Amino acid sequence: MSENCVFCKIVRGDIPSTKVYEDDLALAFRDITPAAPTHVLIVPKQHISSLAEISDANAEVYAGLLKIAAQVARDEGIAESGYRVVTNIGDEGGQSVHHLHFHLLGGRKMTWPPG
Ligand code: 5GP
Ligand code: ZN
């Protein structure tokens, strides 16, 4: 847990969110500024800064988050049409919240390459 981290505050319930999934490992909730009709963030309950922190010791956390992303995509009805899962790392990666999160985006045709 990190005191001033916005996603730790959401995990603790100090900041409200629209939850779509929760288990012991993770929380999934709707992005406050959606970039697509479905835009859900999947975050671990423990504070991890980014994908760059992956190691043998915590790799199962990342696998669990990706499993949840696919499950939420099914629940949101976008599994058949397709969707995107992305994580931003650091300044040039476009990361603004330094608590690991996967974006699940869907419900419209995605473009490539991303900006
Ligand atoms: P990043 O830019 O780090 O990849 O993604 C951070 C995401 O968190 C952004 O899409 C932003 O809209 C979202 N976000 C930031 N603060 C909050 C918040 O308080 N509640 C929710 N639901 N989403 C947030
Ligand atoms: Zn945090």
JSON list of N, CA, C and O in Angstrom, two decimals, residues 17-41:
[
{"chain": "A", "resi": 17, "resn": "SER", "atom": "N", "xyz": [-15.41, 4.06, -6.71]},
{"chain": "A", "resi": 17, "resn": "SER", "atom": "CA", "xyz": [-15.22, 3.63, -8.10]},
{"chain": "A", "resi": 17, "resn": "SER", "atom": "C", "xyz": [-16.38, 2.74, -8.49]},
{"chain": "A", "resi": 17, "resn": "SER", "atom": "O", "xyz": [-17.09, 2.23, -7.62]},
{"chain": "A", "resi": 18, "resn": "THR", "atom": "N", "xyz": [-16.55, 2.57, -9.79]},
{"chain": "A", "resi": 18, "resn": "THR", "atom": "CA", "xyz": [-17.58, 1.67, -10.29]},
{"chain": "A", "resi": 18, "resn": "THR", "atom": "C", "xyz": [-16.93, 0.32, -10.56]},
{"chain": "A", "resi": 18, "resn": "THR", "atom": "O", "xyz": [-16.30, 0.11, -11.59]},
{"chain": "A", "resi": 19, "resn": "LYS", "atom": "N", "xyz": [-17.06, -0.57, -9.59]},
{"chain": "A", "resi": 19, "resn": "LYS", "atom": "CA", "xyz": [-16.40, -1.88, -9.68]},
{"chain": "A", "resi": 19, "resn": "LYS", "atom": "C", "xyz": [-17.14, -2.79, -10.65]},
{"chain": "A", "resi": 19, "resn": "LYS", "atom": "O", "xyz": [-18.37, -2.83, -10.66]},
{"chain": "A", "resi": 20, "resn": "VAL", "atom": "N", "xyz": [-16.37, -3.54, -11.42]},
{"chain": "A", "resi": 20, "resn": "VAL", "atom": "CA", "xyz": [-16.98, -4.56, -12.27]},
{"chain": "A", "resi": 20, "resn": "VAL", "atom": "C", "xyz": [-16.53, -5.96, -11.88]},
{"chain": "A", "resi": 20, "resn": "VAL", "atom": "O", "xyz": [-17.14, -6.95, -12.27]},
{"chain": "A", "resi": 21, "resn": "TYR", "atom": "N", "xyz": [-15.45, -6.06, -11.10]},
{"chain": "A", "resi": 21, "resn": "TYR", "atom": "CA", "xyz": [-14.95, -7.37, -10.66]},
{"chain": "A", "resi": 21, "resn": "TYR", "atom": "C", "xyz": [-14.03, -7.15, -9.47]},
{"chain": "A", "resi": 21, "resn": "TYR", "atom": "O", "xyz": [-13.30, -6.17, -9.40]},
{"chain": "A", "resi": 22, "resn": "GLU", "atom": "N", "xyz": [-14.06, -8.10, -8.53]},
{"chain": "A", "resi": 22, "resn": "GLU", "atom": "CA", "xyz": [-13.14, -8.05, -7.40]},
{"chain": "A", "resi": 22, "resn": "GLU", "atom": "C", "xyz": [-12.86, -9.45, -6.89]},
{"chain": "A", "resi": 22, "resn": "GLU", "atom": "O", "xyz": [-13.78, -10.29, -6.84]},
{"chain": "A", "resi": 23, "resn": "ASP", "atom": "N", "xyz": [-11.61, -9.72, -6.56]},
{"chain": "A", "resi": 23, "resn": "ASP", "atom": "CA", "xyz": [-11.26, -10.95, -5.84]},
{"chain": "A", "resi": 23, "resn": "ASP", "atom": "C", "xyz": [-10.10, -10.61, -4.90]},
{"chain": "A", "resi": 23, "resn": "ASP", "atom": "O", "xyz": [-9.80, -9.43, -4.69]},
{"chain": "A", "resi": 24, "resn": "ASP", "atom": "N", "xyz": [-9.47, -11.63, -4.32]},
{"chain": "A", "resi": 24, "resn": "ASP", "atom": "CA", "xyz": [-8.40, -11.36, -3.34]},
{"chain": "A", "resi": 24, "resn": "ASP", "atom": "C", "xyz": [-7.21, -10.67, -3.98]},
{"chain": "A", "resi": 24, "resn": "ASP", "atom": "O", "xyz": [-6.49, -9.91, -3.32]},
{"chain": "A", "resi": 25, "resn": "LEU", "atom": "N", "xyz": [-6.99, -10.94, -5.26]},
{"chain": "A", "resi": 25, "resn": "LEU", "atom": "CA", "xyz": [-5.82, -10.42, -5.96]},
{"chain": "A", "resi": 25, "resn": "LEU", "atom": "C", "xyz": [-6.00, -9.01, -6.48]},
{"chain": "A", "resi": 25, "resn": "LEU", "atom": "O", "xyz": [-5.07, -8.18, -6.42]},
{"chain": "A", "resi": 26, "resn": "ALA", "atom": "N", "xyz": [-7.19, -8.73, -7.00]},
{"chain": "A", "resi": 26, "resn": "ALA", "atom": "CA", "xyz": [-7.33, -7.55, -7.86]},
{"chain": "A", "resi": 26, "resn": "ALA", "atom": "C", "xyz": [-8.72, -6.94, -7.80]},
{"chain": "A", "resi": 26, "resn": "ALA", "atom": "O", "xyz": [-9.69, -7.55, -7.33]},
{"chain": "A", "resi": 27, "resn": "LEU", "atom": "N", "xyz": [-8.77, -5.73, -8.34]},
{"chain": "A", "resi": 27, "resn": "LEU", "atom": "CA", "xyz": [-10.02, -4.99, -8.50]},
{"chain": "A", "resi": 27, "resn": "LEU", "atom": "C", "xyz": [-10.07, -4.50, -9.94]},
{"chain": "A", "resi": 27, "resn": "LEU", "atom": "O", "xyz": [-9.05, -4.10, -10.49]},
{"chain": "A", "resi": 28, "resn": "ALA", "atom": "N", "xyz": [-11.26, -4.56, -10.53]},
{"chain": "A", "resi": 28, "resn": "ALA", "atom": "CA", "xyz": [-11.47, -3.99, -11.86]},
{"chain": "A", "resi": 28, "resn": "ALA", "atom": "C", "xyz": [-12.60, -2.97, -11.74]},
{"chain": "A", "resi": 28, "resn": "ALA", "atom": "O", "xyz": [-13.64, -3.25, -11.13]},
{"chain": "A", "resi": 29, "resn": "PHE", "atom": "N", "xyz": [-12.38, -1.79, -12.30]},
{"chain": "A", "resi": 29, "resn": "PHE", "atom": "CA", "xyz": [-13.37, -0.71, -12.18]},
{"chain": "A", "resi": 29, "resn": "PHE", "atom": "C", "xyz": [-13.32, 0.15, -13.45]},
{"chain": "A", "resi": 29, "resn": "PHE", "atom": "O", "xyz": [-12.33, 0.14, -14.19]},
{"chain": "A", "resi": 30, "resn": "ARG", "atom": "N", "xyz": [-14.39, 0.90, -13.69]},
{"chain": "A", "resi": 30, "resn": "ARG", "atom": "CA", "xyz": [-14.48, 1.69, -14.91]},
{"chain": "A", "resi": 30, "resn": "ARG", "atom": "C", "xyz": [-13.59, 2.93, -14.83]},
{"chain": "A", "resi": 30, "resn": "ARG", "atom": "O", "xyz": [-13.53, 3.60, -13.79]},
{"chain": "A", "resi": 31, "resn": "ASP", "atom": "N", "xyz": [-12.90, 3.20, -15.94]},
{"chain": "A", "resi": 31, "resn": "ASP", "atom": "CA", "xyz": [-12.04, 4.39, -16.02]},
{"chain": "A", "resi": 31, "resn": "ASP", "atom": "C", "xyz": [-12.91, 5.64, -15.90]},
{"chain": "A", "resi": 31, "resn": "ASP", "atom": "O", "xyz": [-13.98, 5.72, -16.51]},
{"chain": "A", "resi": 32, "resn": "ILE", "atom": "N", "xyz": [-12.43, 6.62, -15.15]},
{"chain": "A", "resi": 32, "resn": "ILE", "atom": "CA", "xyz": [-13.20, 7.85, -14.92]},
{"chain": "A", "resi": 32, "resn": "ILE", "atom": "C", "xyz": [-13.28, 8.70, -16.19]},
{"chain": "A", "resi": 32, "resn": "ILE", "atom": "O", "xyz": [-14.21, 9.50, -16.34]},
{"chain": "A", "resi": 33, "resn": "THR", "atom": "N", "xyz": [-12.35, 8.52, -17.11]},
{"chain": "A", "resi": 33, "resn": "THR", "atom": "CA", "xyz": [-12.36, 9.23, -18.40]},
{"chain": "A", "resi": 33, "resn": "THR", "atom": "C", "xyz": [-12.29, 8.19, -19.52]},
{"chain": "A", "resi": 33, "resn": "THR", "atom": "O", "xyz": [-11.21, 7.94, -20.08]},
{"chain": "A", "resi": 34, "resn": "PRO", "atom": "N", "xyz": [-13.43, 7.56, -19.82]},
{"chain": "A", "resi": 34, "resn": "PRO", "atom": "CA", "xyz": [-13.37, 6.43, -20.76]},
{"chain": "A", "resi": 34, "resn": "PRO", "atom": "C", "xyz": [-12.93, 6.84, -22.15]},
{"chain": "A", "resi": 34, "resn": "PRO", "atom": "O", "xyz": [-13.39, 7.84, -22.70]},
{"chain": "A", "resi": 35, "resn": "ALA", "atom": "N", "xyz": [-12.02, 6.04, -22.73]},
{"chain": "A", "resi": 35, "resn": "ALA", "atom": "CA", "xyz": [-11.52, 6.28, -24.08]},
{"chain": "A", "resi": 35, "resn": "ALA", "atom": "C", "xyz": [-12.21, 5.36, -25.09]},
{"chain": "A", "resi": 35, "resn": "ALA", "atom": "O", "xyz": [-11.86, 5.38, -26.27]},
{"chain": "A", "resi": 36, "resn": "ALA", "atom": "N", "xyz": [-13.18, 4.58, -24.62]},
{"chain": "A", "resi": 36, "resn": "ALA", "atom": "CA", "xyz": [-13.91, 3.65, -25.49]},
{"chain": "A", "resi": 36, "resn": "ALA", "atom": "C", "xyz": [-15.20, 3.30, -24.74]},
{"chain": "A", "resi": 36, "resn": "ALA", "atom": "O", "xyz": [-15.29, 3.51, -23.52]},
{"chain": "A", "resi": 37, "resn": "PRO", "atom": "N", "xyz": [-16.22, 2.77, -25.45]},
{"chain": "A", "resi": 37, "resn": "PRO", "atom": "CA", "xyz": [-17.48, 2.41, -24.77]},
{"chain": "A", "resi": 37, "resn": "PRO", "atom": "C", "xyz": [-17.26, 1.50, -23.56]},
{"chain": "A", "resi": 37, "resn": "PRO", "atom": "O", "xyz": [-17.93, 1.66, -22.54]},
{"chain": "A", "resi": 38, "resn": "THR", "atom": "N", "xyz": [-16.35, 0.52, -23.69]},
{"chain": "A", "resi": 38, "resn": "THR", "atom": "CA", "xyz": [-15.90, -0.23, -22.52]},
{"chain": "A", "resi": 38, "resn": "THR", "atom": "C", "xyz": [-14.47, 0.18, -22.22]},
{"chain": "A", "resi": 38, "resn": "THR", "atom": "O", "xyz": [-13.59, 0.06, -23.08]},
{"chain": "A", "resi": 39, "resn": "HIS", "atom": "N", "xyz": [-14.24, 0.71, -21.03]},
{"chain": "A", "resi": 39, "resn": "HIS", "atom": "CA", "xyz": [-12.88, 1.08, -20.60]},
{"chain": "A", "resi": 39, "resn": "HIS", "atom": "C", "xyz": [-12.77, 0.75, -19.11]},
{"chain": "A", "resi": 39, "resn": "HIS", "atom": "O", "xyz": [-13.26, 1.50, -18.25]},
{"chain": "A", "resi": 40, "resn": "VAL", "atom": "N", "xyz": [-12.18, -0.39, -18.84]},
{"chain": "A", "resi": 40, "resn": "VAL", "atom": "CA", "xyz": [-12.06, -0.91, -17.47]},
{"chain": "A", "resi": 40, "resn": "VAL", "atom": "C", "xyz": [-10.58, -0.99, -17.12]},
{"chain": "A", "resi": 40, "resn": "VAL", "atom": "O", "xyz": [-9.74, -1.34, -17.96]},
{"chain": "A", "resi": 41, "resn": "LEU", "atom": "N", "xyz": [-10.25, -0.65, -15.89]},
{"chain": "A", "resi": 41, "resn": "LEU", "atom": "CA", "xyz": [-8.88, -0.77, -15.38]},
{"chain": "A", "resi": 41, "resn": "LEU", "atom": "C", "xyz": [-8.82, -1.97, -14.45]},
{"chain": "A", "resi": 41, "resn": "LEU", "atom": "O", "xyz": [-9.67, -2.13, -13.57]}
]
